[in-house]
Coordinates of C-alpha atoms and ligand atoms in Angstrom, one line a residue:
M4 CA -13.7 25.4 -16.3
A5 CA -13.8 21.9 -14.9
R6 CA -14.5 18.4 -16.1
I7 CA -17.5 17.1 -14.4
L8 CA -19.0 13.6 -14.4
L9 CA -22.8 13.8 -13.9
V10 CA -24.1 10.4 -12.7
E11 CA -27.8 10.6 -13.0
D12 CA -30.4 8.3 -14.6
E13 CA -33.3 10.7 -14.9
P14 CA -33.3 12.3 -18.4
D15 CA -34.9 15.5 -17.3
L16 CA -32.3 16.1 -14.6
Q17 CA -29.5 15.0 -16.9
Q18 CA -30.5 17.7 -19.3
L19 CA -31.2 20.4 -16.8
V20 CA -28.0 20.0 -14.8
R21 CA -25.9 19.5 -17.9
Y22 CA -27.3 22.7 -19.5
N23 CA -26.5 24.7 -16.4
L24 CA -23.0 23.4 -16.0
E25 CA -22.1 23.9 -19.6
R26 CA -23.5 27.4 -19.4
E27 CA -20.9 28.0 -16.7
G28 CA -18.2 26.8 -19.0
H29 CA -17.7 23.3 -17.6
Q30 CA -17.2 20.2 -19.7
V31 CA -19.8 17.6 -18.8
R32 CA -20.1 13.8 -19.3
V33 CA -23.3 12.0 -18.3
A34 CA -23.4 8.5 -17.0
G35 CA -26.8 6.9 -16.5
T36 CA -25.7 4.0 -14.4
G37 CA -23.2 3.2 -11.7
G38 CA -21.4 0.9 -14.0
D39 CA -21.1 3.5 -16.7
A40 CA -19.9 6.0 -14.1
L41 CA -17.1 3.7 -13.0
A42 CA -16.1 2.9 -16.5
E43 CA -16.0 6.6 -17.4
L44 CA -13.9 7.4 -14.3
R45 CA -11.3 4.8 -15.3
R46 CA -11.3 6.1 -18.9
A47 CA -10.8 9.8 -18.3
S48 CA -9.9 12.1 -15.4
Y49 CA -12.5 14.4 -13.8
D50 CA -12.4 17.4 -11.4
L51 CA -15.7 16.6 -9.8
I52 CA -18.4 13.9 -9.6
L53 CA -22.0 14.7 -9.1
L54 CA -23.5 11.4 -7.9
D55 CA -27.1 10.5 -7.7
L56 CA -27.5 7.8 -5.1
M57 CA -30.6 6.1 -6.6
L58 CA -29.2 4.5 -9.7
P59 CA -30.8 1.6 -11.7
D60 CA -28.0 -0.9 -11.4
R61 CA -26.3 -0.2 -8.2
D62 CA -26.4 2.0 -5.1
G63 CA -24.6 5.4 -5.5
L64 CA -23.1 4.7 -2.1
E65 CA -21.4 1.7 -3.6
V66 CA -20.0 3.8 -6.4
C67 CA -18.7 6.3 -3.8
R68 CA -17.1 3.5 -1.8
I69 CA -15.3 2.1 -4.9
V70 CA -14.1 5.6 -6.0
R71 CA -12.7 6.3 -2.6
G72 CA -11.0 2.9 -2.5
D73 CA -9.2 3.5 -5.8
P74 CA -6.0 5.5 -5.2
A75 CA -6.2 7.1 -8.7
L76 CA -9.7 8.4 -7.9
A77 CA -9.7 8.9 -4.2
R78 CA -9.1 12.6 -4.3
T79 CA -11.8 13.5 -6.8
P80 CA -14.5 15.5 -5.1
I81 CA -17.9 13.9 -4.9
I82 CA -21.2 15.8 -4.4
M83 CA -24.0 13.4 -3.7
V84 CA -27.6 13.9 -4.8
T85 CA -29.9 12.3 -2.3
A86 CA -33.6 11.8 -2.1
K87 CA -35.5 13.8 0.5
G88 CA -35.9 12.1 3.8
E89 CA -32.9 9.8 3.3
E90 CA -30.7 11.3 6.0
S91 CA -29.1 8.0 6.6
D92 CA -27.7 8.0 3.1
V93 CA -26.1 11.4 3.7
V94 CA -24.5 10.2 6.9
L95 CA -23.3 7.0 5.2
G96 CA -22.1 8.8 2.1
L97 CA -20.1 11.5 4.0
G98 CA -18.6 8.6 6.1
L99 CA -17.5 7.0 2.9
G100 CA -15.7 10.1 1.9
A101 CA -18.2 12.1 -0.2
D102 CA -17.5 15.8 0.2
D103 CA -21.0 17.3 0.1
Y104 CA -24.6 16.6 -0.8
V105 CA -27.7 18.2 -2.1
T106 CA -31.2 16.9 -1.6
K107 CA -33.7 16.4 -4.4
P108 CA -35.6 18.5 -5.4
F109 CA -32.8 21.0 -5.4
R110 CA -32.7 24.5 -6.8
T111 CA -30.3 24.7 -9.7
R112 CA -28.7 27.8 -8.3
E113 CA -28.0 26.1 -5.0
L114 CA -26.4 23.1 -6.8
M115 CA -24.2 25.4 -8.9
A116 CA -23.1 27.3 -5.8
R117 CA -22.1 24.0 -4.1
I118 CA -20.1 22.9 -7.1
K119 CA -18.4 26.2 -7.3
V120 CA -17.3 26.1 -3.7
R121 CA -16.0 22.6 -4.0
L122 CA -14.0 23.3 -7.2
A123 CA -12.5 26.4 -5.6
R124 CA -11.5 24.4 -2.5
T125 CA -9.8 21.7 -4.7
R126 CA -7.9 24.3 -6.6
A127 CA -6.8 26.0 -3.5
V128 CA -5.2 22.8 -2.3
A129 CA -3.7 22.0 -5.7
T130 CA -2.1 25.4 -6.0
E131 CA -1.0 25.5 -2.4
P132 CA 0.9 22.3 -1.9
D133 CA 2.4 24.1 1.1
K134 CA -0.9 23.6 2.8
A135 CA -1.1 19.8 2.3
R136 CA -0.8 17.6 5.3
I137 CA 2.3 15.4 5.3
E138 CA 2.1 12.0 7.0
V139 CA 5.1 9.6 7.2
K140 CA 4.9 6.6 9.6
G141 CA 3.7 8.0 12.8
L142 CA 4.8 11.5 12.1
V143 CA 2.1 14.0 10.9
I144 CA 2.9 17.6 9.8
D145 CA -0.2 19.7 9.4
P146 CA 0.8 23.2 8.1
V147 CA -2.8 24.5 8.2
R148 CA -3.0 23.9 12.0
H149 CA 0.7 24.4 12.4
L150 CA 0.8 21.2 14.3
V151 CA 3.2 18.2 14.4
T152 CA 2.1 15.0 16.0
V153 CA 4.2 11.9 16.9
D154 CA 2.1 8.8 17.2
G155 CA -0.9 10.9 17.8
A156 CA 0.7 13.1 20.5
A157 CA 1.4 16.8 19.8
A158 CA 5.1 17.7 19.6
T159 CA 6.0 21.1 20.9
L160 CA 8.1 22.4 18.1
T161 CA 9.3 26.0 18.0
L162 CA 8.3 28.0 14.9
T163 CA 11.8 27.6 13.5
E164 CA 11.8 23.8 14.1
F165 CA 8.4 23.6 12.4
R166 CA 9.5 25.5 9.4
L167 CA 12.7 23.4 9.0
L168 CA 10.8 20.2 9.3
H169 CA 8.0 21.3 6.9
A170 CA 10.4 22.6 4.3
M171 CA 12.4 19.3 4.2
A172 CA 9.4 17.0 4.5
A173 CA 7.6 18.7 1.6
S174 CA 10.5 17.7 -0.7
P175 CA 11.6 14.3 0.5
G176 CA 14.9 13.1 -0.7
V177 CA 16.1 16.6 -1.6
A178 CA 19.3 17.7 0.2
F179 CA 19.1 21.2 1.6
G180 CA 22.2 23.2 2.3
R181 CA 22.4 25.0 5.6
Y182 CA 22.1 28.3 3.9
D183 CA 19.0 27.1 2.0
L184 CA 17.5 26.2 5.3
L185 CA 18.4 29.5 6.9
D186 CA 16.4 31.1 4.1
R187 CA 13.5 28.8 4.6
I188 CA 13.2 29.7 8.3
G189 CA 13.0 33.4 7.3
D190 CA 15.1 34.4 10.3
G191 CA 16.6 37.3 8.4
D192 CA 17.0 39.7 11.3
A193 CA 18.6 37.4 13.7
V194 CA 22.3 37.0 13.8
V195 CA 22.6 33.4 12.8
T196 CA 25.3 31.2 11.4
D197 CA 25.0 28.0 9.5
R198 CA 25.8 26.1 12.7
T199 CA 22.6 27.5 14.2
I200 CA 20.8 25.1 11.9
D201 CA 22.6 22.2 13.4
V202 CA 21.4 23.1 16.8
H203 CA 17.8 23.5 15.5
I204 CA 18.0 20.1 13.8
R205 CA 19.4 18.5 16.9
N206 CA 16.4 19.8 19.0
L207 CA 14.0 18.9 16.2
R208 CA 15.2 15.3 16.0
R209 CA 14.8 15.0 19.8
K210 CA 11.2 16.2 19.6
I211 CA 10.2 13.8 16.8
E212 CA 11.7 10.6 18.3
P213 CA 11.3 7.8 17.4
Y214 CA 11.1 9.2 13.9
D215 CA 14.3 11.3 14.2
A216 CA 16.1 9.2 11.6
L217 CA 13.7 10.6 9.0
V218 CA 15.8 13.8 9.2
E219 CA 19.0 12.6 7.6
T220 CA 22.4 14.3 7.6
V221 CA 23.9 14.8 4.1
R222 CA 27.7 15.1 4.7
G223 CA 29.2 18.2 3.4
V224 CA 25.8 19.7 2.4
G225 CA 23.2 19.8 5.1
Y226 CA 20.1 17.8 5.7
R227 CA 17.3 16.0 4.0
F228 CA 14.0 14.3 4.8
A229 CA 14.1 10.6 4.1
D230 CA 12.5 9.5 0.9
G231 CA 10.2 6.5 1.3
Ligands
LIG316 CA1 -32.0 8.4 -9.7

């Protein structure tokens, strides 16, 4: 079940889409104008926005731009509903950060399928914070692609270095003991000592220069990723 904001000014479509969404167990609010939509989004939180682009008061693209520019709303998925033959709206909308679109007239079944996919994807990210990209200054850690870049250039980390960096960066400010970190790198079979970690950290720091200071030494404990 999800909370969905349906932004649509045509009463027939409001009714039809709302009926189908509620039948799937979702909670639906309807906003008939862009202004109502923005007011509603600031009043309550939603899991998904279904956004008609042709609204009486303002362009749906404008609503999309405002939502994406608001840090509190920026991550809420948006599916645009566009008029047939308005490909330029689709291009603009996706460029503004909308996640997907359907073209009117759409089949209800297709719309429901798109919504389902989008909600499932959002949940997957929410329940797997391990898969979220971490970006600090010029350092980007992408666990999905298993890639670290330093000022845009790929850093050649070993698997162990990657795991160390990711484990710490995912919990900035938290001090990890050397044995904690050994667990994290899952090197159970290898004969390692806690000093092995120091060597890995030294190599890791060298590879992420000039951001090496983000990996801080916590005296008597181990290491942590700088917080803020
Ligand atoms: Ca409309």
